[in-house]
mmCIF file of the C-alpha atoms, coordinates in Angstrom:
data_MODEL
# 
_entry.id   MODEL 
# 
loop_
_atom_site.group_PDB 
_atom_site.id 
_atom_site.type_symbol 
_atom_site.label_atom_id 
_atom_site.label_alt_id 
_atom_site.label_comp_id 
_atom_site.label_asym_id 
_atom_site.label_entity_id 
_atom_site.label_seq_id 
_atom_site.pdbx_PDB_ins_code 
_atom_site.Cartn_x 
_atom_site.Cartn_y 
_atom_site.Cartn_z 
_atom_site.occupancy 
_atom_site.B_iso_or_equiv 
_atom_site.pdbx_formal_charge 
_atom_site.auth_seq_id 
_atom_site.auth_comp_id 
_atom_site.auth_asym_id 
_atom_site.auth_atom_id 
_atom_site.pdbx_PDB_model_num 
ATOM 1   C CA . UNK A 1 1   ? 126.363 144.163 105.022 1.00 0.00 ? 1   UNK A CA 1 
ATOM 2   C CA . UNK A 1 2   ? 124.681 142.971 101.795 1.00 0.00 ? 2   UNK A CA 1 
ATOM 3   C CA . UNK A 1 3   ? 122.327 140.538 102.031 1.00 0.00 ? 3   UNK A CA 1 
ATOM 4   C CA . UNK A 1 4   ? 121.761 138.654 97.727  1.00 0.00 ? 4   UNK A CA 1 
ATOM 5   C CA . UNK A 1 5   ? 118.188 136.869 97.258  1.00 0.00 ? 5   UNK A CA 1 
ATOM 6   C CA . UNK A 1 6   ? 119.972 133.549 98.052  1.00 0.00 ? 6   UNK A CA 1 
ATOM 7   C CA . UNK A 1 7   ? 120.808 134.538 101.162 1.00 0.00 ? 7   UNK A CA 1 
ATOM 8   C CA . UNK A 1 8   ? 117.588 134.784 102.084 1.00 0.00 ? 8   UNK A CA 1 
ATOM 9   C CA . UNK A 1 9   ? 115.229 132.349 100.224 1.00 0.00 ? 9   UNK A CA 1 
ATOM 10  C CA . UNK A 1 10  ? 118.651 130.074 102.658 1.00 0.00 ? 10  UNK A CA 1 
ATOM 11  C CA . UNK A 1 11  ? 117.814 131.620 105.612 1.00 0.00 ? 11  UNK A CA 1 
ATOM 12  C CA . UNK A 1 12  ? 113.734 131.074 105.034 1.00 0.00 ? 12  UNK A CA 1 
ATOM 13  C CA . UNK A 1 13  ? 114.282 127.912 104.705 1.00 0.00 ? 13  UNK A CA 1 
ATOM 14  C CA . UNK A 1 14  ? 116.746 127.152 108.028 1.00 0.00 ? 14  UNK A CA 1 
ATOM 15  C CA . UNK A 1 15  ? 113.614 128.872 109.667 1.00 0.00 ? 15  UNK A CA 1 
ATOM 16  C CA . UNK A 1 16  ? 111.661 126.776 109.028 1.00 0.00 ? 16  UNK A CA 1 
ATOM 17  C CA . UNK A 1 17  ? 113.681 123.314 109.686 1.00 0.00 ? 17  UNK A CA 1 
ATOM 18  C CA . UNK A 1 18  ? 114.245 124.641 112.918 1.00 0.00 ? 18  UNK A CA 1 
ATOM 19  C CA . UNK A 1 19  ? 110.960 125.335 113.978 1.00 0.00 ? 19  UNK A CA 1 
ATOM 20  C CA . UNK A 1 20  ? 109.506 122.535 112.715 1.00 0.00 ? 20  UNK A CA 1 
ATOM 21  C CA . UNK A 1 21  ? 111.291 119.985 115.681 1.00 0.00 ? 21  UNK A CA 1 
ATOM 22  C CA . UNK A 1 22  ? 109.684 122.939 117.500 1.00 0.00 ? 22  UNK A CA 1 
ATOM 23  C CA . UNK A 1 23  ? 106.369 122.393 116.308 1.00 0.00 ? 23  UNK A CA 1 
ATOM 24  C CA . UNK A 1 24  ? 105.693 119.019 117.064 1.00 0.00 ? 24  UNK A CA 1 
ATOM 25  C CA . UNK A 1 25  ? 106.803 118.690 120.401 1.00 0.00 ? 25  UNK A CA 1 
ATOM 26  C CA . UNK A 1 26  ? 104.397 121.118 120.758 1.00 0.00 ? 26  UNK A CA 1 
ATOM 27  C CA . UNK A 1 27  ? 101.378 119.178 119.733 1.00 0.00 ? 27  UNK A CA 1 
ATOM 28  C CA . UNK A 1 28  ? 102.949 116.605 121.458 1.00 0.00 ? 28  UNK A CA 1 
ATOM 29  C CA . UNK A 1 29  ? 102.836 118.344 124.848 1.00 0.00 ? 29  UNK A CA 1 
ATOM 30  C CA . UNK A 1 30  ? 98.938  119.253 123.552 1.00 0.00 ? 30  UNK A CA 1 
ATOM 31  C CA . UNK A 1 31  ? 98.372  116.100 122.745 1.00 0.00 ? 31  UNK A CA 1 
ATOM 32  C CA . UNK A 1 32  ? 99.382  114.435 126.331 1.00 0.00 ? 32  UNK A CA 1 
ATOM 33  C CA . UNK A 1 33  ? 97.881  117.626 128.214 1.00 0.00 ? 33  UNK A CA 1 
ATOM 34  C CA . UNK A 1 34  ? 94.337  116.755 126.207 1.00 0.00 ? 34  UNK A CA 1 
ATOM 35  C CA . UNK A 1 35  ? 94.601  112.267 127.558 1.00 0.00 ? 35  UNK A CA 1 
ATOM 36  C CA . UNK A 1 36  ? 95.722  113.058 130.631 1.00 0.00 ? 36  UNK A CA 1 
ATOM 37  C CA . UNK A 1 37  ? 92.958  115.206 131.453 1.00 0.00 ? 37  UNK A CA 1 
ATOM 38  C CA . UNK A 1 38  ? 90.567  113.168 129.786 1.00 0.00 ? 38  UNK A CA 1 
ATOM 39  C CA . UNK A 1 39  ? 92.149  110.389 131.756 1.00 0.00 ? 39  UNK A CA 1 
ATOM 40  C CA . UNK A 1 40  ? 91.729  112.957 134.786 1.00 0.00 ? 40  UNK A CA 1 
ATOM 41  C CA . UNK A 1 41  ? 87.859  112.731 134.058 1.00 0.00 ? 41  UNK A CA 1 
ATOM 42  C CA . UNK A 1 42  ? 86.883  109.616 133.781 1.00 0.00 ? 42  UNK A CA 1 
ATOM 43  C CA . UNK A 1 43  ? 88.588  108.144 136.354 1.00 0.00 ? 43  UNK A CA 1 
ATOM 44  C CA . UNK A 1 44  ? 86.543  109.988 138.502 1.00 0.00 ? 44  UNK A CA 1 
ATOM 45  C CA . UNK A 1 45  ? 83.330  109.386 136.646 1.00 0.00 ? 45  UNK A CA 1 
ATOM 46  C CA . UNK A 1 46  ? 82.990  113.247 135.766 1.00 0.00 ? 46  UNK A CA 1 
ATOM 47  C CA . UNK A 1 47  ? 82.931  112.067 131.937 1.00 0.00 ? 47  UNK A CA 1 
ATOM 48  C CA . UNK A 1 48  ? 79.840  110.031 132.353 1.00 0.00 ? 48  UNK A CA 1 
ATOM 49  C CA . UNK A 1 49  ? 76.568  111.382 131.709 1.00 0.00 ? 49  UNK A CA 1 
ATOM 50  C CA . UNK A 1 50  ? 78.249  113.009 128.373 1.00 0.00 ? 50  UNK A CA 1 
ATOM 51  C CA . UNK A 1 51  ? 79.433  109.532 127.513 1.00 0.00 ? 51  UNK A CA 1 
ATOM 52  C CA . UNK A 1 52  ? 76.187  107.988 128.253 1.00 0.00 ? 52  UNK A CA 1 
ATOM 53  C CA . UNK A 1 53  ? 74.497  110.522 126.405 1.00 0.00 ? 53  UNK A CA 1 
ATOM 54  C CA . UNK A 1 54  ? 76.520  110.827 122.745 1.00 0.00 ? 54  UNK A CA 1 
ATOM 55  C CA . UNK A 1 55  ? 75.926  106.917 122.649 1.00 0.00 ? 55  UNK A CA 1 
ATOM 56  C CA . UNK A 1 56  ? 72.158  106.389 123.552 1.00 0.00 ? 56  UNK A CA 1 
ATOM 57  C CA . UNK A 1 57  ? 71.858  110.260 120.386 1.00 0.00 ? 57  UNK A CA 1 
ATOM 58  C CA . UNK A 1 58  ? 73.348  107.039 118.316 1.00 0.00 ? 58  UNK A CA 1 
ATOM 59  C CA . UNK A 1 59  ? 70.454  104.195 118.514 1.00 0.00 ? 59  UNK A CA 1 
ATOM 60  C CA . UNK A 1 60  ? 66.968  104.371 117.886 1.00 0.00 ? 60  UNK A CA 1 
ATOM 61  C CA . UNK A 1 61  ? 65.703  105.058 121.392 1.00 0.00 ? 61  UNK A CA 1 
ATOM 62  C CA . UNK A 1 62  ? 62.480  102.013 120.847 1.00 0.00 ? 62  UNK A CA 1 
ATOM 63  C CA . UNK A 1 63  ? 65.608  99.824  120.459 1.00 0.00 ? 63  UNK A CA 1 
ATOM 64  C CA . UNK A 1 64  ? 68.834  100.121 122.183 1.00 0.00 ? 64  UNK A CA 1 
ATOM 65  C CA . UNK A 1 65  ? 70.728  97.900  119.398 1.00 0.00 ? 65  UNK A CA 1 
ATOM 66  C CA . UNK A 1 66  ? 69.664  98.887  116.666 1.00 0.00 ? 66  UNK A CA 1 
ATOM 67  C CA . UNK A 1 67  ? 72.274  102.151 116.076 1.00 0.00 ? 67  UNK A CA 1 
ATOM 68  C CA . UNK A 1 68  ? 70.292  105.918 114.033 1.00 0.00 ? 68  UNK A CA 1 
ATOM 69  C CA . UNK A 1 69  ? 70.639  105.002 110.003 1.00 0.00 ? 69  UNK A CA 1 
ATOM 70  C CA . UNK A 1 70  ? 69.614  103.587 106.709 1.00 0.00 ? 70  UNK A CA 1 
ATOM 71  C CA . UNK A 1 71  ? 70.705  99.548  107.330 1.00 0.00 ? 71  UNK A CA 1 
ATOM 72  C CA . UNK A 1 72  ? 73.740  100.430 104.820 1.00 0.00 ? 72  UNK A CA 1 
ATOM 73  C CA . UNK A 1 73  ? 75.000  103.341 106.576 1.00 0.00 ? 73  UNK A CA 1 
ATOM 74  C CA . UNK A 1 74  ? 75.542  100.416 109.904 1.00 0.00 ? 74  UNK A CA 1 
ATOM 75  C CA . UNK A 1 75  ? 77.677  98.566  106.376 1.00 0.00 ? 75  UNK A CA 1 
ATOM 76  C CA . UNK A 1 76  ? 79.493  101.527 106.018 1.00 0.00 ? 76  UNK A CA 1 
ATOM 77  C CA . UNK A 1 77  ? 80.949  102.794 109.723 1.00 0.00 ? 77  UNK A CA 1 
ATOM 78  C CA . UNK A 1 78  ? 81.837  98.806  109.860 1.00 0.00 ? 78  UNK A CA 1 
ATOM 79  C CA . UNK A 1 79  ? 84.695  99.502  106.856 1.00 0.00 ? 79  UNK A CA 1 
ATOM 80  C CA . UNK A 1 80  ? 85.079  102.823 108.187 1.00 0.00 ? 80  UNK A CA 1 
ATOM 81  C CA . UNK A 1 81  ? 86.270  100.816 110.857 1.00 0.00 ? 81  UNK A CA 1 
ATOM 82  C CA . UNK A 1 82  ? 88.113  98.257  109.644 1.00 0.00 ? 82  UNK A CA 1 
ATOM 83  C CA . UNK A 1 83  ? 90.730  101.308 108.320 1.00 0.00 ? 83  UNK A CA 1 
ATOM 84  C CA . UNK A 1 84  ? 92.105  100.628 111.879 1.00 0.00 ? 84  UNK A CA 1 
ATOM 85  C CA . UNK A 1 85  ? 92.423  97.835  112.314 1.00 0.00 ? 85  UNK A CA 1 
ATOM 86  C CA . UNK A 1 86  ? 95.850  95.752  112.972 1.00 0.00 ? 86  UNK A CA 1 
ATOM 87  C CA . UNK A 1 87  ? 95.828  93.578  109.261 1.00 0.00 ? 87  UNK A CA 1 
ATOM 88  C CA . UNK A 1 88  ? 95.037  96.999  107.079 1.00 0.00 ? 88  UNK A CA 1 
ATOM 89  C CA . UNK A 1 89  ? 97.408  99.553  109.195 1.00 0.00 ? 89  UNK A CA 1 
ATOM 90  C CA . UNK A 1 90  ? 100.221 96.898  109.099 1.00 0.00 ? 90  UNK A CA 1 
ATOM 91  C CA . UNK A 1 91  ? 99.745  96.050  105.378 1.00 0.00 ? 91  UNK A CA 1 
ATOM 92  C CA . UNK A 1 92  ? 99.943  99.450  104.338 1.00 0.00 ? 92  UNK A CA 1 
ATOM 93  C CA . UNK A 1 93  ? 102.859 99.903  106.293 1.00 0.00 ? 93  UNK A CA 1 
ATOM 94  C CA . UNK A 1 94  ? 103.887 97.105  104.741 1.00 0.00 ? 94  UNK A CA 1 
ATOM 95  C CA . UNK A 1 95  ? 103.054 98.456  101.303 1.00 0.00 ? 95  UNK A CA 1 
ATOM 96  C CA . UNK A 1 96  ? 105.258 102.105 102.104 1.00 0.00 ? 96  UNK A CA 1 
ATOM 97  C CA . UNK A 1 97  ? 107.842 100.939 103.595 1.00 0.00 ? 97  UNK A CA 1 
ATOM 98  C CA . UNK A 1 98  ? 108.593 98.886  100.946 1.00 0.00 ? 98  UNK A CA 1 
ATOM 99  C CA . UNK A 1 99  ? 108.232 101.363 98.374  1.00 0.00 ? 99  UNK A CA 1 
ATOM 100 C CA . UNK A 1 100 ? 110.733 103.913 100.294 1.00 0.00 ? 100 UNK A CA 1 
ATOM 101 C CA . UNK A 1 101 ? 113.522 100.960 100.745 1.00 0.00 ? 101 UNK A CA 1 
ATOM 102 C CA . UNK A 1 102 ? 112.605 100.601 97.197  1.00 0.00 ? 102 UNK A CA 1 
ATOM 103 C CA . UNK A 1 103 ? 113.458 103.945 96.969  1.00 0.00 ? 103 UNK A CA 1 
ATOM 104 C CA . UNK A 1 104 ? 116.808 104.299 98.915  1.00 0.00 ? 104 UNK A CA 1 
ATOM 105 C CA . UNK A 1 105 ? 114.999 106.171 102.003 1.00 0.00 ? 105 UNK A CA 1 
ATOM 106 C CA . UNK A 1 106 ? 116.037 103.089 104.599 1.00 0.00 ? 106 UNK A CA 1 
ATOM 107 C CA . UNK A 1 107 ? 115.617 106.125 107.174 1.00 0.00 ? 107 UNK A CA 1 
ATOM 108 C CA . UNK A 1 108 ? 112.190 107.671 106.625 1.00 0.00 ? 108 UNK A CA 1 
ATOM 109 C CA . UNK A 1 109 ? 111.356 102.993 106.484 1.00 0.00 ? 109 UNK A CA 1 
ATOM 110 C CA . UNK A 1 110 ? 112.573 102.464 109.823 1.00 0.00 ? 110 UNK A CA 1 
ATOM 111 C CA . UNK A 1 111 ? 111.260 106.061 111.374 1.00 0.00 ? 111 UNK A CA 1 
ATOM 112 C CA . UNK A 1 112 ? 107.701 104.321 109.931 1.00 0.00 ? 112 UNK A CA 1 
ATOM 113 C CA . UNK A 1 113 ? 108.405 100.388 111.437 1.00 0.00 ? 113 UNK A CA 1 
ATOM 114 C CA . UNK A 1 114 ? 108.923 102.566 115.276 1.00 0.00 ? 114 UNK A CA 1 
ATOM 115 C CA . UNK A 1 115 ? 106.576 104.839 115.355 1.00 0.00 ? 115 UNK A CA 1 
ATOM 116 C CA . UNK A 1 116 ? 103.288 102.445 114.081 1.00 0.00 ? 116 UNK A CA 1 
ATOM 117 C CA . UNK A 1 117 ? 104.804 99.794  116.580 1.00 0.00 ? 117 UNK A CA 1 
ATOM 118 C CA . UNK A 1 118 ? 105.301 102.090 119.597 1.00 0.00 ? 118 UNK A CA 1 
ATOM 119 C CA . UNK A 1 119 ? 102.586 103.212 119.195 1.00 0.00 ? 119 UNK A CA 1 
ATOM 120 C CA . UNK A 1 120 ? 100.654 99.767  119.567 1.00 0.00 ? 120 UNK A CA 1 
ATOM 121 C CA . UNK A 1 121 ? 102.757 98.787  122.909 1.00 0.00 ? 121 UNK A CA 1 
ATOM 122 C CA . UNK A 1 122 ? 101.877 102.302 124.157 1.00 0.00 ? 122 UNK A CA 1 
ATOM 123 C CA . UNK A 1 123 ? 97.891  101.764 123.572 1.00 0.00 ? 123 UNK A CA 1 
ATOM 124 C CA . UNK A 1 124 ? 98.976  97.810  124.542 1.00 0.00 ? 124 UNK A CA 1 
ATOM 125 C CA . UNK A 1 125 ? 99.645  99.199  128.399 1.00 0.00 ? 125 UNK A CA 1 
ATOM 126 C CA . UNK A 1 126 ? 97.346  101.968 128.670 1.00 0.00 ? 126 UNK A CA 1 
ATOM 127 C CA . UNK A 1 127 ? 94.303  99.870  127.928 1.00 0.00 ? 127 UNK A CA 1 
ATOM 128 C CA . UNK A 1 128 ? 95.965  96.726  130.565 1.00 0.00 ? 128 UNK A CA 1 
ATOM 129 C CA . UNK A 1 129 ? 96.727  100.021 132.798 1.00 0.00 ? 129 UNK A CA 1 
ATOM 130 C CA . UNK A 1 130 ? 93.333  102.013 132.372 1.00 0.00 ? 130 UNK A CA 1 
ATOM 131 C CA . UNK A 1 131 ? 91.437  98.420  132.886 1.00 0.00 ? 131 UNK A CA 1 
ATOM 132 C CA . UNK A 1 132 ? 87.970  100.357 131.185 1.00 0.00 ? 132 UNK A CA 1 
ATOM 133 C CA . UNK A 1 133 ? 85.029  98.169  130.723 1.00 0.00 ? 133 UNK A CA 1 
ATOM 134 C CA . UNK A 1 134 ? 83.412  97.977  127.369 1.00 0.00 ? 134 UNK A CA 1 
ATOM 135 C CA . UNK A 1 135 ? 79.722  100.478 126.529 1.00 0.00 ? 135 UNK A CA 1 
ATOM 136 C CA . UNK A 1 136 ? 77.399  98.279  128.251 1.00 0.00 ? 136 UNK A CA 1 
ATOM 137 C CA . UNK A 1 137 ? 74.326  100.441 127.188 1.00 0.00 ? 137 UNK A CA 1 
ATOM 138 C CA . UNK A 1 138 ? 74.285  99.002  123.837 1.00 0.00 ? 138 UNK A CA 1 
ATOM 139 C CA . UNK A 1 139 ? 74.815  96.510  121.961 1.00 0.00 ? 139 UNK A CA 1 
ATOM 140 C CA . UNK A 1 140 ? 78.072  95.596  120.209 1.00 0.00 ? 140 UNK A CA 1 
ATOM 141 C CA . UNK A 1 141 ? 77.819  95.395  116.481 1.00 0.00 ? 141 UNK A CA 1 
ATOM 142 C CA . UNK A 1 142 ? 81.526  94.297  116.124 1.00 0.00 ? 142 UNK A CA 1 
ATOM 143 C CA . UNK A 1 143 ? 83.873  91.877  116.987 1.00 0.00 ? 143 UNK A CA 1 
ATOM 144 C CA . UNK A 1 144 ? 85.872  93.624  120.793 1.00 0.00 ? 144 UNK A CA 1 
ATOM 145 C CA . UNK A 1 145 ? 88.692  92.075  121.986 1.00 0.00 ? 145 UNK A CA 1 
ATOM 146 C CA . UNK A 1 146 ? 90.499  94.207  124.308 1.00 0.00 ? 146 UNK A CA 1 
ATOM 147 C CA . UNK A 1 147 ? 89.387  97.331  127.319 1.00 0.00 ? 147 UNK A CA 1 
ATOM 148 C CA . UNK A 1 148 ? 88.001  99.793  126.239 1.00 0.00 ? 148 UNK A CA 1 
ATOM 149 C CA . UNK A 1 149 ? 90.227  103.346 127.589 1.00 0.00 ? 149 UNK A CA 1 
ATOM 150 C CA . UNK A 1 150 ? 91.528  103.713 124.958 1.00 0.00 ? 150 UNK A CA 1 
ATOM 151 C CA . UNK A 1 151 ? 90.329  102.617 121.910 1.00 0.00 ? 151 UNK A CA 1 
ATOM 152 C CA . UNK A 1 152 ? 93.114  101.447 119.989 1.00 0.00 ? 152 UNK A CA 1 
ATOM 153 C CA . UNK A 1 153 ? 91.360  101.983 116.297 1.00 0.00 ? 153 UNK A CA 1 
ATOM 154 C CA . UNK A 1 154 ? 91.254  105.595 116.722 1.00 0.00 ? 154 UNK A CA 1 
ATOM 155 C CA . UNK A 1 155 ? 94.669  105.446 117.792 1.00 0.00 ? 155 UNK A CA 1 
ATOM 156 C CA . UNK A 1 156 ? 96.514  103.655 116.321 1.00 0.00 ? 156 UNK A CA 1 
ATOM 157 C CA . UNK A 1 157 ? 94.696  105.025 112.801 1.00 0.00 ? 157 UNK A CA 1 
ATOM 158 C CA . UNK A 1 158 ? 96.282  108.208 114.226 1.00 0.00 ? 158 UNK A CA 1 
ATOM 159 C CA . UNK A 1 159 ? 99.874  107.700 114.645 1.00 0.00 ? 159 UNK A CA 1 
ATOM 160 C CA . UNK A 1 160 ? 99.967  105.349 111.538 1.00 0.00 ? 160 UNK A CA 1 
ATOM 161 C CA . UNK A 1 161 ? 97.965  107.634 108.591 1.00 0.00 ? 161 UNK A CA 1 
ATOM 162 C CA . UNK A 1 162 ? 99.180  110.206 110.181 1.00 0.00 ? 162 UNK A CA 1 
ATOM 163 C CA . UNK A 1 163 ? 102.872 109.074 110.642 1.00 0.00 ? 163 UNK A CA 1 
ATOM 164 C CA . UNK A 1 164 ? 103.017 107.869 107.016 1.00 0.00 ? 164 UNK A CA 1 
ATOM 165 C CA . UNK A 1 165 ? 101.547 110.970 105.557 1.00 0.00 ? 165 UNK A CA 1 
ATOM 166 C CA . UNK A 1 166 ? 103.734 112.840 106.996 1.00 0.00 ? 166 UNK A CA 1 
ATOM 167 C CA . UNK A 1 167 ? 107.265 111.251 105.702 1.00 0.00 ? 167 UNK A CA 1 
ATOM 168 C CA . UNK A 1 168 ? 104.722 111.508 102.118 1.00 0.00 ? 168 UNK A CA 1 
ATOM 169 C CA . UNK A 1 169 ? 104.558 115.162 103.131 1.00 0.00 ? 169 UNK A CA 1 
ATOM 170 C CA . UNK A 1 170 ? 108.364 115.030 102.499 1.00 0.00 ? 170 UNK A CA 1 
ATOM 171 C CA . UNK A 1 171 ? 108.048 113.353 99.442  1.00 0.00 ? 171 UNK A CA 1 
ATOM 172 C CA . UNK A 1 172 ? 106.192 115.264 97.825  1.00 0.00 ? 172 UNK A CA 1 
ATOM 173 C CA . UNK A 1 173 ? 106.871 118.748 96.021  1.00 0.00 ? 173 UNK A CA 1 
ATOM 174 C CA . UNK A 1 174 ? 103.364 120.483 95.663  1.00 0.00 ? 174 UNK A CA 1 
ATOM 175 C CA . UNK A 1 175 ? 102.035 122.317 98.557  1.00 0.00 ? 175 UNK A CA 1 
ATOM 176 C CA . UNK A 1 176 ? 98.468  121.637 97.003  1.00 0.00 ? 176 UNK A CA 1 
ATOM 177 C CA . UNK A 1 177 ? 99.561  117.968 97.625  1.00 0.00 ? 177 UNK A CA 1 
ATOM 178 C CA . UNK A 1 178 ? 100.801 118.181 100.404 1.00 0.00 ? 178 UNK A CA 1 
ATOM 179 C CA . UNK A 1 179 ? 97.718  119.262 102.065 1.00 0.00 ? 179 UNK A CA 1 
ATOM 180 C CA . UNK A 1 180 ? 95.048  117.157 100.425 1.00 0.00 ? 180 UNK A CA 1 
ATOM 181 C CA . UNK A 1 181 ? 98.079  113.967 101.999 1.00 0.00 ? 181 UNK A CA 1 
ATOM 182 C CA . UNK A 1 182 ? 97.559  115.630 105.162 1.00 0.00 ? 182 UNK A CA 1 
ATOM 183 C CA . UNK A 1 183 ? 93.556  115.937 105.625 1.00 0.00 ? 183 UNK A CA 1 
ATOM 184 C CA . UNK A 1 184 ? 93.482  112.378 103.912 1.00 0.00 ? 184 UNK A CA 1 
ATOM 185 C CA . UNK A 1 185 ? 94.992  111.223 106.839 1.00 0.00 ? 185 UNK A CA 1 
ATOM 186 C CA . UNK A 1 186 ? 93.153  113.372 109.664 1.00 0.00 ? 186 UNK A CA 1 
ATOM 187 C CA . UNK A 1 187 ? 89.874  112.609 108.403 1.00 0.00 ? 187 UNK A CA 1 
ATOM 188 C CA . UNK A 1 188 ? 90.286  109.012 108.066 1.00 0.00 ? 188 UNK A CA 1 
ATOM 189 C CA . UNK A 1 189 ? 91.787  109.049 110.887 1.00 0.00 ? 189 UNK A CA 1 
ATOM 190 C CA . UNK A 1 190 ? 88.412  110.617 112.753 1.00 0.00 ? 190 UNK A CA 1 
ATOM 191 C CA . UNK A 1 191 ? 85.708  109.102 110.273 1.00 0.00 ? 191 UNK A CA 1 
ATOM 192 C CA . UNK A 1 192 ? 87.146  105.497 112.287 1.00 0.00 ? 192 UNK A CA 1 
ATOM 193 C CA . UNK A 1 193 ? 87.478  107.022 115.416 1.00 0.00 ? 193 UNK A CA 1 
ATOM 194 C CA . UNK A 1 194 ? 83.306  108.021 114.771 1.00 0.00 ? 194 UNK A CA 1 
ATOM 195 C CA . UNK A 1 195 ? 82.419  104.785 113.282 1.00 0.00 ? 195 UNK A CA 1 
ATOM 196 C CA . UNK A 1 196 ? 83.878  103.133 117.140 1.00 0.00 ? 196 UNK A CA 1 
ATOM 197 C CA . UNK A 1 197 ? 81.623  105.074 119.055 1.00 0.00 ? 197 UNK A CA 1 
ATOM 198 C CA . UNK A 1 198 ? 78.307  104.298 116.189 1.00 0.00 ? 198 UNK A CA 1 
ATOM 199 C CA . UNK A 1 199 ? 79.327  100.935 116.712 1.00 0.00 ? 199 UNK A CA 1 
ATOM 200 C CA . UNK A 1 200 ? 78.441  100.778 120.458 1.00 0.00 ? 200 UNK A CA 1 
ATOM 201 C CA . UNK A 1 201 ? 82.201  99.370  120.975 1.00 0.00 ? 201 UNK A CA 1 
ATOM 202 C CA . UNK A 1 202 ? 84.106  102.316 122.745 1.00 0.00 ? 202 UNK A CA 1 
ATOM 203 C CA . UNK A 1 203 ? 82.394  105.586 124.942 1.00 0.00 ? 203 UNK A CA 1 
ATOM 204 C CA . UNK A 1 204 ? 83.507  108.975 123.182 1.00 0.00 ? 204 UNK A CA 1 
ATOM 205 C CA . UNK A 1 205 ? 86.180  110.164 125.892 1.00 0.00 ? 205 UNK A CA 1 
ATOM 206 C CA . UNK A 1 206 ? 87.784  106.209 124.838 1.00 0.00 ? 206 UNK A CA 1 
ATOM 207 C CA . UNK A 1 207 ? 87.914  108.115 121.005 1.00 0.00 ? 207 UNK A CA 1 
ATOM 208 C CA . UNK A 1 208 ? 88.927  111.074 122.394 1.00 0.00 ? 208 UNK A CA 1 
ATOM 209 C CA . UNK A 1 209 ? 91.744  110.743 123.774 1.00 0.00 ? 209 UNK A CA 1 
# 
């Protein structure tokens, strides 16, 4: 039986669509496994030495309240860490949901809302469950209100920006643009996580989880 080029293109498209859910499940499973592994190490205290060493490496040895680097680096870290705060995430989410609704995409809009809302609930539940104290080796350079593990800023920036990036990718046609959106989302999430450690408000393992 002969297949036309159209049949081949359709087959490749169907294959890609079929592999997306499998890939997402694999990524989710790997993420959960990694989180549980770090949580176990944290609960048993086996990661404490690493946490303390890295946290102190980012401070002036003569003055632990002084982060390494020029003054503008601390200001930049504060600006970056705000990207993972609830006010900015909510504003970004509202803007994207508004765009999706205006372009008649209620499904993706609802998905974005549920993903970020669900991430918020999970983050708070995990913080309450593990109830890990904040770092006490260095001065906190940002305001804190909740327990340390896992990092709410790191977790929510990852959930929010990667979710929104995934939705934007489905709209954008250019492959280069898709890659750009995903890379930006990943870099923002990593930068937020790094800023939390630099500011002394989280242990490195809080962010890694």
